[in-house]
Every structure is written in C-alpha cells, then in structure tokens.
C-alpha cells in the first residue's frame, strides 16, 4: 500500500467523526431545487451553442450521454476514495447521478469512439466555478489534459462569458499541479475537504508529520503556508482565462 493522499487522509478522519448538525431537511430540499433550476438554465445555455467541442490532436468534448455510464464508473474505480463502496450498485448509481446533476456542467472527453475521461465545472450555481478533470490512467501524460482544458475554457468564455475559475488539487497530485500551472493558474490558498474543525485538522496533521519531505516543503513555500498544513488541506489555484 502506498501512502495516503491528503484527500484519503481527510476522508478517513471524516468517517470517524459524528455529524450532528446541519440545515433543516425542508430548507435543504428547497435550496437544492433552486440550485438545480439555475444549473439547468446554465447547462442549456451552454449546449445550445453546439453539442461538440473540438480540441487538439483529435480530442472531442461533448455532452454526457447515458452510454457513458459504464466507462465513467470504470474511471471512478481508479480514482474514487471510497474503494469499499464502489462495487455497490446504489453507490455507483449515486456517483452517476451526481455526474449528471444540472448544476454540474460536465463534458465527456473522447478520441475517435473511445472514452478517455471527463472535464467540467463542479457546480455552476456557486460564485466560484471549480474545474474538475479525470482521465483514464492509460491516457495520462499525453497532453490530453491540456488539450481538453484549453478547449473547454475557450468555450466557457465564448458561450457563457465566464473566465475566472478555481481549481482544487491534492498536494500529492503533482501532474495536475503542473498542468494547471502551465495553463496560468496561480496559488490562491488552501481549502479543507471532508473535515473542517481545526482540532480535527490538527489531529490529522499530527498523525502524518512523518510524511513531510523536501517536495512538500517546497510546495508549502510556494503557497506560503507551513508544510504540515498540506497534510490536512488541498491546494487552491485561481485561473483567469483570456
């Protein structure tokens, strides 16, 4: 077993914590309904201007289709943090439904007829649009991420006039860091994932101090934070696309 990423460490600790607070159920339902309506409008506006987006090297971005379900779930078997649940059909259906939510503007990445992965915006109802991208492991390291991101960002600017984005990356994911830095993303702080209480974050850090190495120290310097904070947080980049 390799060392856990920051996301995996956060998930482990979050599963240990008891969740005892939250907004009332009815209020939450109303919030979700409003978000879905707003997201649906944005998604319709985007795709009515063209169903296919050509990228470099024969890469195509298109709207998610029902037949993407199986390859998408294969992709999740590689990257999903909750490995013990990925074989359960109810969990797989939940992942697929989230991928298709109206507020999630997702694009399938293909080459020829082969499913390569997806990219998109996690939630278009938020003030800050967060970019997400996942590619099949066998297709990484070939420049496809750069091609897909460039095409997607160009179209988001043309179709929706959106040019400012956030990207959240695990401190151990050096490939994604390099990808977005090449695209012009700059450090913009840290964020928490799964757990948020300071005492729990500190506990997570204390238990993993032995993982701090030269690479993590250099990365912390770039983000102007203590190295230990990268054991409990993810990196946040800001990307302005012109």
JSON list of C-alpha atoms in Angstrom, two decimals:
[
{"chain": "A", "resi": 1, "resn": "UNK", "atom": "CA", "xyz": [0.00, 0.00, 0.00]},
{"chain": "A", "resi": 2, "resn": "UNK", "atom": "CA", "xyz": [1.32, 3.49, -0.85]},
{"chain": "A", "resi": 3, "resn": "UNK", "atom": "CA", "xyz": [0.97, 6.47, 1.42]},
{"chain": "A", "resi": 4, "resn": "UNK", "atom": "CA", "xyz": [-2.43, 8.10, 1.60]},
{"chain": "A", "resi": 5, "resn": "UNK", "atom": "CA", "xyz": [-3.09, 11.31, -0.27]},
{"chain": "A", "resi": 6, "resn": "UNK", "atom": "CA", "xyz": [-4.43, 14.33, 1.57]},
{"chain": "A", "resi": 7, "resn": "UNK", "atom": "CA", "xyz": [-7.93, 13.55, 0.25]},
{"chain": "A", "resi": 8, "resn": "UNK", "atom": "CA", "xyz": [-7.70, 9.98, 1.55]},
{"chain": "A", "resi": 9, "resn": "UNK", "atom": "CA", "xyz": [-6.44, 11.10, 4.95]},
{"chain": "A", "resi": 10, "resn": "UNK", "atom": "CA", "xyz": [-9.27, 13.64, 5.22]},
{"chain": "A", "resi": 11, "resn": "UNK", "atom": "CA", "xyz": [-11.84, 11.03, 4.23]},
{"chain": "A", "resi": 12, "resn": "UNK", "atom": "CA", "xyz": [-10.51, 8.61, 6.84]},
{"chain": "A", "resi": 13, "resn": "UNK", "atom": "CA", "xyz": [-10.84, 11.19, 9.58]},
{"chain": "A", "resi": 14, "resn": "UNK", "atom": "CA", "xyz": [-14.21, 12.45, 8.41]},
{"chain": "A", "resi": 15, "resn": "UNK", "atom": "CA", "xyz": [-15.65, 8.94, 8.59]},
{"chain": "A", "resi": 16, "resn": "UNK", "atom": "CA", "xyz": [-14.54, 8.78, 12.22]},
{"chain": "A", "resi": 17, "resn": "UNK", "atom": "CA", "xyz": [-16.37, 11.96, 13.16]},
{"chain": "A", "resi": 18, "resn": "UNK", "atom": "CA", "xyz": [-20.02, 12.11, 14.14]},
{"chain": "A", "resi": 19, "resn": "UNK", "atom": "CA", "xyz": [-22.04, 14.61, 12.16]},
{"chain": "A", "resi": 20, "resn": "UNK", "atom": "CA", "xyz": [-24.57, 16.20, 14.47]},
{"chain": "A", "resi": 21, "resn": "UNK", "atom": "CA", "xyz": [-25.52, 19.47, 12.82]},
{"chain": "A", "resi": 22, "resn": "UNK", "atom": "CA", "xyz": [-26.95, 20.68, 9.53]},
{"chain": "A", "resi": 23, "resn": "UNK", "atom": "CA", "xyz": [-29.69, 22.74, 7.93]},
{"chain": "A", "resi": 24, "resn": "UNK", "atom": "CA", "xyz": [-33.31, 21.61, 8.32]},
{"chain": "A", "resi": 25, "resn": "UNK", "atom": "CA", "xyz": [-34.35, 18.98, 5.80]},
{"chain": "A", "resi": 26, "resn": "UNK", "atom": "CA", "xyz": [-37.06, 21.02, 4.08]},
{"chain": "A", "resi": 27, "resn": "UNK", "atom": "CA", "xyz": [-34.86, 24.09, 3.74]},
{"chain": "A", "resi": 28, "resn": "UNK", "atom": "CA", "xyz": [-32.13, 21.97, 2.24]},
{"chain": "A", "resi": 29, "resn": "UNK", "atom": "CA", "xyz": [-34.53, 20.48, -0.30]},
{"chain": "A", "resi": 30, "resn": "UNK", "atom": "CA", "xyz": [-35.63, 23.96, -1.35]},
{"chain": "A", "resi": 31, "resn": "UNK", "atom": "CA", "xyz": [-32.01, 25.07, -1.72]},
{"chain": "A", "resi": 32, "resn": "UNK", "atom": "CA", "xyz": [-31.23, 22.04, -3.87]},
{"chain": "A", "resi": 33, "resn": "UNK", "atom": "CA", "xyz": [-34.28, 22.59, -6.05]},
{"chain": "A", "resi": 34, "resn": "UNK", "atom": "CA", "xyz": [-33.35, 26.22, -6.67]},
{"chain": "A", "resi": 35, "resn": "UNK", "atom": "CA", "xyz": [-29.76, 25.26, -7.47]},
{"chain": "A", "resi": 36, "resn": "UNK", "atom": "CA", "xyz": [-30.87, 22.57, -9.91]},
{"chain": "A", "resi": 37, "resn": "UNK", "atom": "CA", "xyz": [-33.15, 25.05, -11.71]},
{"chain": "A", "resi": 38, "resn": "UNK", "atom": "CA", "xyz": [-30.36, 27.60, -12.02]},
{"chain": "A", "resi": 39, "resn": "UNK", "atom": "CA", "xyz": [-27.89, 24.93, -13.10]},
{"chain": "A", "resi": 40, "resn": "UNK", "atom": "CA", "xyz": [-30.28, 23.57, -15.72]},
{"chain": "A", "resi": 41, "resn": "UNK", "atom": "CA", "xyz": [-30.59, 27.01, -17.27]},
{"chain": "A", "resi": 42, "resn": "UNK", "atom": "CA", "xyz": [-26.81, 27.39, -17.44]},
{"chain": "A", "resi": 43, "resn": "UNK", "atom": "CA", "xyz": [-26.32, 23.93, -18.92]},
{"chain": "A", "resi": 44, "resn": "UNK", "atom": "CA", "xyz": [-28.99, 24.51, -21.57]},
{"chain": "A", "resi": 45, "resn": "UNK", "atom": "CA", "xyz": [-27.47, 27.86, -22.49]},
{"chain": "A", "resi": 46, "resn": "UNK", "atom": "CA", "xyz": [-24.05, 26.27, -22.92]},
{"chain": "A", "resi": 47, "resn": "UNK", "atom": "CA", "xyz": [-25.01, 23.26, -25.02]},
{"chain": "A", "resi": 48, "resn": "UNK", "atom": "CA", "xyz": [-27.49, 25.03, -27.30]},
{"chain": "A", "resi": 49, "resn": "UNK", "atom": "CA", "xyz": [-24.46, 26.66, -28.93]},
{"chain": "A", "resi": 50, "resn": "UNK", "atom": "CA", "xyz": [-23.06, 23.34, -30.10]},
{"chain": "A", "resi": 51, "resn": "UNK", "atom": "CA", "xyz": [-23.03, 19.71, -29.00]},
{"chain": "A", "resi": 52, "resn": "UNK", "atom": "CA", "xyz": [-19.39, 19.00, -29.83]},
{"chain": "A", "resi": 53, "resn": "UNK", "atom": "CA", "xyz": [-16.23, 20.90, -28.95]},
{"chain": "A", "resi": 54, "resn": "UNK", "atom": "CA", "xyz": [-13.12, 20.02, -30.98]},
{"chain": "A", "resi": 55, "resn": "UNK", "atom": "CA", "xyz": [-9.78, 20.11, -29.18]},
{"chain": "A", "resi": 56, "resn": "UNK", "atom": "CA", "xyz": [-6.21, 19.48, -30.32]},
{"chain": "A", "resi": 57, "resn": "UNK", "atom": "CA", "xyz": [-4.94, 16.08, -31.52]},
{"chain": "A", "resi": 58, "resn": "UNK", "atom": "CA", "xyz": [-8.35, 14.70, -32.43]},
{"chain": "A", "resi": 59, "resn": "UNK", "atom": "CA", "xyz": [-9.81, 15.13, -28.94]},
{"chain": "A", "resi": 60, "resn": "UNK", "atom": "CA", "xyz": [-13.53, 15.94, -28.74]},
{"chain": "A", "resi": 61, "resn": "UNK", "atom": "CA", "xyz": [-15.59, 17.22, -25.81]},
{"chain": "A", "resi": 62, "resn": "UNK", "atom": "CA", "xyz": [-19.31, 16.54, -25.84]},
{"chain": "A", "resi": 63, "resn": "UNK", "atom": "CA", "xyz": [-22.30, 16.42, -23.51]},
{"chain": "A", "resi": 64, "resn": "UNK", "atom": "CA", "xyz": [-22.53, 13.40, -21.22]},
{"chain": "A", "resi": 65, "resn": "UNK", "atom": "CA", "xyz": [-24.69, 10.61, -22.67]},
{"chain": "A", "resi": 66, "resn": "UNK", "atom": "CA", "xyz": [-26.41, 7.62, -20.99]},
{"chain": "A", "resi": 67, "resn": "UNK", "atom": "CA", "xyz": [-23.96, 5.20, -22.64]},
{"chain": "A", "resi": 68, "resn": "UNK", "atom": "CA", "xyz": [-21.09, 6.95, -20.83]},
{"chain": "A", "resi": 69, "resn": "UNK", "atom": "CA", "xyz": [-22.22, 5.37, -17.57]},
{"chain": "A", "resi": 70, "resn": "UNK", "atom": "CA", "xyz": [-20.14, 2.20, -17.66]},
{"chain": "A", "resi": 71, "resn": "UNK", "atom": "CA", "xyz": [-16.84, 3.76, -18.76]},
{"chain": "A", "resi": 72, "resn": "UNK", "atom": "CA", "xyz": [-17.40, 6.59, -16.27]},
{"chain": "A", "resi": 73, "resn": "UNK", "atom": "CA", "xyz": [-17.81, 4.07, -13.46]},
{"chain": "A", "resi": 74, "resn": "UNK", "atom": "CA", "xyz": [-14.67, 2.23, -14.59]},
{"chain": "A", "resi": 75, "resn": "UNK", "atom": "CA", "xyz": [-12.89, 5.57, -14.29]},
{"chain": "A", "resi": 76, "resn": "UNK", "atom": "CA", "xyz": [-14.27, 6.01, -10.78]},
{"chain": "A", "resi": 77, "resn": "UNK", "atom": "CA", "xyz": [-12.90, 2.60, -9.81]},
{"chain": "A", "resi": 78, "resn": "UNK", "atom": "CA", "xyz": [-9.46, 4.10, -10.37]},
{"chain": "A", "resi": 79, "resn": "UNK", "atom": "CA", "xyz": [-9.99, 7.38, -8.52]},
{"chain": "A", "resi": 80, "resn": "UNK", "atom": "CA", "xyz": [-12.86, 7.00, -6.04]},
{"chain": "A", "resi": 81, "resn": "UNK", "atom": "CA", "xyz": [-11.67, 7.36, -2.45]},
{"chain": "A", "resi": 82, "resn": "UNK", "atom": "CA", "xyz": [-14.34, 5.05, -1.07]},
{"chain": "A", "resi": 83, "resn": "UNK", "atom": "CA", "xyz": [-12.97, 1.85, -2.62]},
{"chain": "A", "resi": 84, "resn": "UNK", "atom": "CA", "xyz": [-15.02, -0.39, -0.35]},
{"chain": "A", "resi": 85, "resn": "UNK", "atom": "CA", "xyz": [-18.28, 1.05, -1.73]},
{"chain": "A", "resi": 86, "resn": "UNK", "atom": "CA", "xyz": [-17.54, 1.37, -5.45]},
{"chain": "A", "resi": 87, "resn": "UNK", "atom": "CA", "xyz": [-18.83, -2.15, -6.16]},
{"chain": "A", "resi": 88, "resn": "UNK", "atom": "CA", "xyz": [-22.22, -1.43, -4.56]},
{"chain": "A", "resi": 89, "resn": "UNK", "atom": "CA", "xyz": [-24.82, -0.61, -7.21]},
{"chain": "A", "resi": 90, "resn": "UNK", "atom": "CA", "xyz": [-26.55, 2.01, -5.06]},
{"chain": "A", "resi": 91, "resn": "UNK", "atom": "CA", "xyz": [-23.27, 3.88, -4.63]},
{"chain": "A", "resi": 92, "resn": "UNK", "atom": "CA", "xyz": [-22.44, 3.58, -8.32]},
{"chain": "A", "resi": 93, "resn": "UNK", "atom": "CA", "xyz": [-25.85, 5.00, -9.20]},
{"chain": "A", "resi": 94, "resn": "UNK", "atom": "CA", "xyz": [-25.29, 7.89, -6.80]},
{"chain": "A", "resi": 95, "resn": "UNK", "atom": "CA", "xyz": [-21.96, 8.70, -8.47]},
{"chain": "A", "resi": 96, "resn": "UNK", "atom": "CA", "xyz": [-23.59, 8.65, -11.90]},
{"chain": "A", "resi": 97, "resn": "UNK", "atom": "CA", "xyz": [-26.47, 10.84, -10.77]},
{"chain": "A", "resi": 98, "resn": "UNK", "atom": "CA", "xyz": [-24.06, 13.39, -9.31]},
{"chain": "A", "resi": 99, "resn": "UNK", "atom": "CA", "xyz": [-22.14, 13.40, -12.59]},
{"chain": "A", "resi": 100, "resn": "UNK", "atom": "CA", "xyz": [-25.39, 14.29, -14.38]},
{"chain": "A", "resi": 101, "resn": "UNK", "atom": "CA", "xyz": [-26.77, 16.89, -11.97]},
{"chain": "A", "resi": 102, "resn": "UNK", "atom": "CA", "xyz": [-28.00, 20.02, -13.70]},
{"chain": "A", "resi": 103, "resn": "UNK", "atom": "CA", "xyz": [-25.68, 22.22, -11.69]},
{"chain": "A", "resi": 104, "resn": "UNK", "atom": "CA", "xyz": [-22.69, 20.13, -12.80]},
{"chain": "A", "resi": 105, "resn": "UNK", "atom": "CA", "xyz": [-21.59, 21.15, -16.30]},
{"chain": "A", "resi": 106, "resn": "UNK", "atom": "CA", "xyz": [-19.71, 18.02, -17.33]},
{"chain": "A", "resi": 107, "resn": "UNK", "atom": "CA", "xyz": [-18.18, 17.15, -20.69]},
{"chain": "A", "resi": 108, "resn": "UNK", "atom": "CA", "xyz": [-17.14, 13.70, -21.85]},
{"chain": "A", "resi": 109, "resn": "UNK", "atom": "CA", "xyz": [-13.66, 13.56, -23.40]},
{"chain": "A", "resi": 110, "resn": "UNK", "atom": "CA", "xyz": [-13.34, 11.18, -26.35]},
{"chain": "A", "resi": 111, "resn": "UNK", "atom": "CA", "xyz": [-10.90, 10.34, -29.13]},
{"chain": "A", "resi": 112, "resn": "UNK", "atom": "CA", "xyz": [-12.48, 8.51, -32.02]},
{"chain": "A", "resi": 113, "resn": "UNK", "atom": "CA", "xyz": [-15.10, 6.41, -30.28]},
{"chain": "A", "resi": 114, "resn": "UNK", "atom": "CA", "xyz": [-13.03, 5.80, -27.16]},
{"chain": "A", "resi": 115, "resn": "UNK", "atom": "CA", "xyz": [-13.99, 7.21, -23.77]},
{"chain": "A", "resi": 116, "resn": "UNK", "atom": "CA", "xyz": [-10.96, 8.97, -22.29]},
{"chain": "A", "resi": 117, "resn": "UNK", "atom": "CA", "xyz": [-12.49, 10.73, -19.28]},
{"chain": "A", "resi": 118, "resn": "UNK", "atom": "CA", "xyz": [-14.35, 13.89, -18.46]},
{"chain": "A", "resi": 119, "resn": "UNK", "atom": "CA", "xyz": [-13.83, 17.52, -17.54]},
{"chain": "A", "resi": 120, "resn": "UNK", "atom": "CA", "xyz": [-16.16, 20.29, -16.48]},
{"chain": "A", "resi": 121, "resn": "UNK", "atom": "CA", "xyz": [-17.41, 22.59, -13.76]},
{"chain": "A", "resi": 122, "resn": "UNK", "atom": "CA", "xyz": [-18.38, 21.01, -10.47]},
{"chain": "A", "resi": 123, "resn": "UNK", "atom": "CA", "xyz": [-21.20, 23.41, -9.62]},
{"chain": "A", "resi": 124, "resn": "UNK", "atom": "CA", "xyz": [-22.25, 26.34, -11.81]},
{"chain": "A", "resi": 125, "resn": "UNK", "atom": "CA", "xyz": [-24.52, 27.73, -9.09]},
{"chain": "A", "resi": 126, "resn": "UNK", "atom": "CA", "xyz": [-21.52, 28.68, -6.96]},
{"chain": "A", "resi": 127, "resn": "UNK", "atom": "CA", "xyz": [-19.90, 32.11, -7.17]},
{"chain": "A", "resi": 128, "resn": "UNK", "atom": "CA", "xyz": [-16.55, 30.46, -7.89]},
{"chain": "A", "resi": 129, "resn": "UNK", "atom": "CA", "xyz": [-16.60, 27.88, -10.69]},
{"chain": "A", "resi": 130, "resn": "UNK", "atom": "CA", "xyz": [-14.44, 24.92, -9.74]},
{"chain": "A", "resi": 131, "resn": "UNK", "atom": "CA", "xyz": [-12.81, 22.97, -12.56]},
{"chain": "A", "resi": 132, "resn": "UNK", "atom": "CA", "xyz": [-12.67, 19.17, -12.41]},
{"chain": "A", "resi": 133, "resn": "UNK", "atom": "CA", "xyz": [-10.96, 16.70, -14.73]},
{"chain": "A", "resi": 134, "resn": "UNK", "atom": "CA", "xyz": [-10.28, 12.96, -14.61]},
{"chain": "A", "resi": 135, "resn": "UNK", "atom": "CA", "xyz": [-8.74, 10.85, -17.37]},
{"chain": "A", "resi": 136, "resn": "UNK", "atom": "CA", "xyz": [-8.30, 7.11, -17.70]},
{"chain": "A", "resi": 137, "resn": "UNK", "atom": "CA", "xyz": [-4.83, 6.26, -16.34]},
{"chain": "A", "resi": 138, "resn": "UNK", "atom": "CA", "xyz": [-3.66, 4.88, -19.70]},
{"chain": "A", "resi": 139, "resn": "UNK", "atom": "CA", "xyz": [-4.41, 8.24, -21.35]},
{"chain": "A", "resi": 140, "resn": "UNK", "atom": "CA", "xyz": [-2.49, 10.46, -18.91]},
{"chain": "A", "resi": 141, "resn": "UNK", "atom": "CA", "xyz": [0.87, 12.03, -19.70]},
{"chain": "A", "resi": 142, "resn": "UNK", "atom": "CA", "xyz": [-0.01, 12.56, -23.37]},
{"chain": "A", "resi": 143, "resn": "UNK", "atom": "CA", "xyz": [-1.07, 16.21, -23.32]},
{"chain": "A", "resi": 144, "resn": "UNK", "atom": "CA", "xyz": [-4.76, 15.32, -23.43]},
{"chain": "A", "resi": 145, "resn": "UNK", "atom": "CA", "xyz": [-5.49, 17.18, -20.21]},
{"chain": "A", "resi": 146, "resn": "UNK", "atom": "CA", "xyz": [-4.02, 20.37, -21.63]},
{"chain": "A", "resi": 147, "resn": "UNK", "atom": "CA", "xyz": [-5.93, 19.96, -24.90]},
{"chain": "A", "resi": 148, "resn": "UNK", "atom": "CA", "xyz": [-9.23, 19.29, -23.14]},
{"chain": "A", "resi": 149, "resn": "UNK", "atom": "CA", "xyz": [-8.80, 22.14, -20.67]},
{"chain": "A", "resi": 150, "resn": "UNK", "atom": "CA", "xyz": [-7.85, 24.64, -23.37]},
{"chain": "A", "resi": 151, "resn": "UNK", "atom": "CA", "xyz": [-10.89, 23.75, -25.47]},
{"chain": "A", "resi": 152, "resn": "UNK", "atom": "CA", "xyz": [-13.26, 23.78, -22.50]},
{"chain": "A", "resi": 153, "resn": "UNK", "atom": "CA", "xyz": [-12.02, 27.10, -21.14]},
{"chain": "A", "resi": 154, "resn": "UNK", "atom": "CA", "xyz": [-12.21, 28.72, -24.57]},
{"chain": "A", "resi": 155, "resn": "UNK", "atom": "CA", "xyz": [-15.83, 27.64, -24.97]},
{"chain": "A", "resi": 156, "resn": "UNK", "atom": "CA", "xyz": [-16.85, 28.68, -21.46]},
{"chain": "A", "resi": 157, "resn": "UNK", "atom": "CA", "xyz": [-15.58, 32.14, -22.29]},
{"chain": "A", "resi": 158, "resn": "UNK", "atom": "CA", "xyz": [-17.31, 32.28, -25.67]},
{"chain": "A", "resi": 159, "resn": "UNK", "atom": "CA", "xyz": [-20.62, 30.70, -24.68]},
{"chain": "A", "resi": 160, "resn": "UNK", "atom": "CA", "xyz": [-21.12, 31.89, -21.11]},
{"chain": "A", "resi": 161, "resn": "UNK", "atom": "CA", "xyz": [-18.61, 34.74, -20.75]},
{"chain": "A", "resi": 162, "resn": "UNK", "atom": "CA", "xyz": [-17.01, 33.04, -17.75]},
{"chain": "A", "resi": 163, "resn": "UNK", "atom": "CA", "xyz": [-13.24, 33.48, -17.47]},
{"chain": "A", "resi": 164, "resn": "UNK", "atom": "CA", "xyz": [-12.44, 33.11, -13.77]},
{"chain": "A", "resi": 165, "resn": "UNK", "atom": "CA", "xyz": [-12.09, 29.69, -12.17]},
{"chain": "A", "resi": 166, "resn": "UNK", "atom": "CA", "xyz": [-10.90, 27.81, -9.10]},
{"chain": "A", "resi": 167, "resn": "UNK", "atom": "CA", "xyz": [-9.03, 24.52, -9.10]},
{"chain": "A", "resi": 168, "resn": "UNK", "atom": "CA", "xyz": [-8.57, 22.31, -6.04]},
{"chain": "A", "resi": 169, "resn": "UNK", "atom": "CA", "xyz": [-5.72, 19.81, -6.18]},
{"chain": "A", "resi": 170, "resn": "UNK", "atom": "CA", "xyz": [-4.35, 17.27, -3.74]},
{"chain": "A", "resi": 171, "resn": "UNK", "atom": "CA", "xyz": [-0.80, 18.22, -2.64]},
{"chain": "A", "resi": 172, "resn": "UNK", "atom": "CA", "xyz": [0.38, 14.79, -3.83]},
{"chain": "A", "resi": 173, "resn": "UNK", "atom": "CA", "xyz": [-1.04, 15.25, -7.33]},
{"chain": "A", "resi": 174, "resn": "UNK", "atom": "CA", "xyz": [1.99, 16.82, -8.97]},
{"chain": "A", "resi": 175, "resn": "UNK", "atom": "CA", "xyz": [0.75, 16.09, -12.51]},
{"chain": "A", "resi": 176, "resn": "UNK", "atom": "CA", "xyz": [-2.39, 18.19, -12.05]},
{"chain": "A", "resi": 177, "resn": "UNK", "atom": "CA", "xyz": [-0.39, 20.95, -10.39]},
{"chain": "A", "resi": 178, "resn": "UNK", "atom": "CA", "xyz": [1.94, 21.13, -13.39]},
{"chain": "A", "resi": 179, "resn": "UNK", "atom": "CA", "xyz": [-0.99, 21.01, -15.83]},
{"chain": "A", "resi": 180, "resn": "UNK", "atom": "CA", "xyz": [-2.82, 23.97, -14.34]},
{"chain": "A", "resi": 181, "resn": "UNK", "atom": "CA", "xyz": [0.33, 25.97, -13.70]},
{"chain": "A", "resi": 182, "resn": "UNK", "atom": "CA", "xyz": [1.14, 25.62, -17.42]},
{"chain": "A", "resi": 183, "resn": "UNK", "atom": "CA", "xyz": [-2.34, 26.99, -18.13]},
{"chain": "A", "resi": 184, "resn": "UNK", "atom": "CA", "xyz": [-1.60, 30.01, -15.96]},
{"chain": "A", "resi": 185, "resn": "UNK", "atom": "CA", "xyz": [-3.16, 29.06, -12.62]},
{"chain": "A", "resi": 186, "resn": "UNK", "atom": "CA", "xyz": [-1.62, 30.70, -9.57]},
{"chain": "A", "resi": 187, "resn": "UNK", "atom": "CA", "xyz": [-1.67, 29.68, -5.88]},
{"chain": "A", "resi": 188, "resn": "UNK", "atom": "CA", "xyz": [-4.74, 31.01, -4.06]},
{"chain": "A", "resi": 189, "resn": "UNK", "atom": "CA", "xyz": [-4.64, 29.43, -0.62]},
{"chain": "A", "resi": 190, "resn": "UNK", "atom": "CA", "xyz": [-5.80, 26.13, 0.83]},
{"chain": "A", "resi": 191, "resn": "UNK", "atom": "CA", "xyz": [-9.15, 24.51, 1.49]},
{"chain": "A", "resi": 192, "resn": "UNK", "atom": "CA", "xyz": [-10.46, 21.69, 3.64]},
{"chain": "A", "resi": 193, "resn": "UNK", "atom": "CA", "xyz": [-12.06, 18.51, 2.34]},
{"chain": "A", "resi": 194, "resn": "UNK", "atom": "CA", "xyz": [-14.39, 16.24, 4.35]},
{"chain": "A", "resi": 195, "resn": "UNK", "atom": "CA", "xyz": [-13.33, 17.62, 7.75]},
{"chain": "A", "resi": 196, "resn": "UNK", "atom": "CA", "xyz": [-13.36, 21.25, 8.79]},
{"chain": "A", "resi": 197, "resn": "UNK", "atom": "CA", "xyz": [-12.92, 21.61, 12.56]},
{"chain": "A", "resi": 198, "resn": "UNK", "atom": "CA", "xyz": [-9.48, 22.94, 13.43]},
{"chain": "A", "resi": 199, "resn": "UNK", "atom": "CA", "xyz": [-8.95, 20.38, 16.20]},
{"chain": "A", "resi": 200, "resn": "UNK", "atom": "CA", "xyz": [-9.62, 17.53, 13.78]},
{"chain": "A", "resi": 201, "resn": "UNK", "atom": "CA", "xyz": [-7.37, 19.04, 11.13]},
{"chain": "A", "resi": 202, "resn": "UNK", "atom": "CA", "xyz": [-4.56, 19.34, 13.68]},
{"chain": "A", "resi": 203, "resn": "UNK", "atom": "CA", "xyz": [-5.04, 15.73, 14.70]},
{"chain": "A", "resi": 204, "resn": "UNK", "atom": "CA", "xyz": [-4.78, 14.66, 11.07]},
{"chain": "A", "resi": 205, "resn": "UNK", "atom": "CA", "xyz": [-1.57, 16.64, 10.71]},
{"chain": "A", "resi": 206, "resn": "UNK", "atom": "CA", "xyz": [-0.01, 15.31, 13.91]},
{"chain": "A", "resi": 207, "resn": "UNK", "atom": "CA", "xyz": [-0.57, 11.73, 12.82]},
{"chain": "A", "resi": 208, "resn": "UNK", "atom": "CA", "xyz": [1.12, 12.32, 9.48]},
{"chain": "A", "resi": 209, "resn": "UNK", "atom": "CA", "xyz": [4.06, 14.62, 10.23]},
{"chain": "A", "resi": 210, "resn": "UNK", "atom": "CA", "xyz": [6.45, 11.88, 9.11]},
{"chain": "A", "resi": 211, "resn": "UNK", "atom": "CA", "xyz": [5.22, 12.38, 5.53]},
{"chain": "A", "resi": 212, "resn": "UNK", "atom": "CA", "xyz": [6.72, 15.86, 5.23]},
{"chain": "A", "resi": 213, "resn": "UNK", "atom": "CA", "xyz": [9.60, 15.75, 2.74]},
{"chain": "A", "resi": 214, "resn": "UNK", "atom": "CA", "xyz": [11.55, 18.19, 0.57]},
{"chain": "A", "resi": 215, "resn": "UNK", "atom": "CA", "xyz": [8.90, 18.25, -2.15]},
{"chain": "A", "resi": 216, "resn": "UNK", "atom": "CA", "xyz": [6.11, 19.02, 0.30]},
{"chain": "A", "resi": 217, "resn": "UNK", "atom": "CA", "xyz": [8.24, 21.68, 1.99]},
{"chain": "A", "resi": 218, "resn": "UNK", "atom": "CA", "xyz": [8.93, 23.38, -1.34]},
{"chain": "A", "resi": 219, "resn": "UNK", "atom": "CA", "xyz": [5.23, 23.25, -2.23]},
{"chain": "A", "resi": 220, "resn": "UNK", "atom": "CA", "xyz": [4.31, 24.79, 1.12]},
{"chain": "A", "resi": 221, "resn": "UNK", "atom": "CA", "xyz": [6.75, 27.60, 0.44]},
{"chain": "A", "resi": 222, "resn": "UNK", "atom": "CA", "xyz": [5.06, 28.27, -2.90]},
{"chain": "A", "resi": 223, "resn": "UNK", "atom": "CA", "xyz": [1.69, 28.59, -1.13]},
{"chain": "A", "resi": 224, "resn": "UNK", "atom": "CA", "xyz": [3.24, 30.47, 1.82]},
{"chain": "A", "resi": 225, "resn": "UNK", "atom": "CA", "xyz": [1.99, 28.05, 4.48]},
{"chain": "A", "resi": 226, "resn": "UNK", "atom": "CA", "xyz": [3.53, 25.67, 6.99]},
{"chain": "A", "resi": 227, "resn": "UNK", "atom": "CA", "xyz": [4.32, 22.25, 5.44]},
{"chain": "A", "resi": 228, "resn": "UNK", "atom": "CA", "xyz": [2.12, 20.47, 7.97]},
{"chain": "A", "resi": 229, "resn": "UNK", "atom": "CA", "xyz": [-0.96, 22.27, 6.65]},
{"chain": "A", "resi": 230, "resn": "UNK", "atom": "CA", "xyz": [-0.61, 20.37, 3.39]},
{"chain": "A", "resi": 231, "resn": "UNK", "atom": "CA", "xyz": [-1.28, 17.16, 5.32]},
{"chain": "A", "resi": 232, "resn": "UNK", "atom": "CA", "xyz": [-4.86, 18.25, 6.05]},
{"chain": "A", "resi": 233, "resn": "UNK", "atom": "CA", "xyz": [-5.74, 20.61, 3.22]},
{"chain": "A", "resi": 234, "resn": "UNK", "atom": "CA", "xyz": [-5.92, 20.70, -0.56]},
{"chain": "A", "resi": 235, "resn": "UNK", "atom": "CA", "xyz": [-4.32, 23.34, -2.75]},
{"chain": "A", "resi": 236, "resn": "UNK", "atom": "CA", "xyz": [-6.47, 26.05, -4.29]},
{"chain": "A", "resi": 237, "resn": "UNK", "atom": "CA", "xyz": [-5.42, 27.68, -7.53]},
{"chain": "A", "resi": 238, "resn": "UNK", "atom": "CA", "xyz": [-7.02, 30.63, -9.29]},
{"chain": "A", "resi": 239, "resn": "UNK", "atom": "CA", "xyz": [-7.13, 30.59, -13.07]},
{"chain": "A", "resi": 240, "resn": "UNK", "atom": "CA", "xyz": [-8.11, 33.56, -15.20]},
{"chain": "A", "resi": 241, "resn": "UNK", "atom": "CA", "xyz": [-8.59, 32.60, -18.83]},
{"chain": "A", "resi": 242, "resn": "UNK", "atom": "CA", "xyz": [-8.49, 35.27, -21.52]}
]
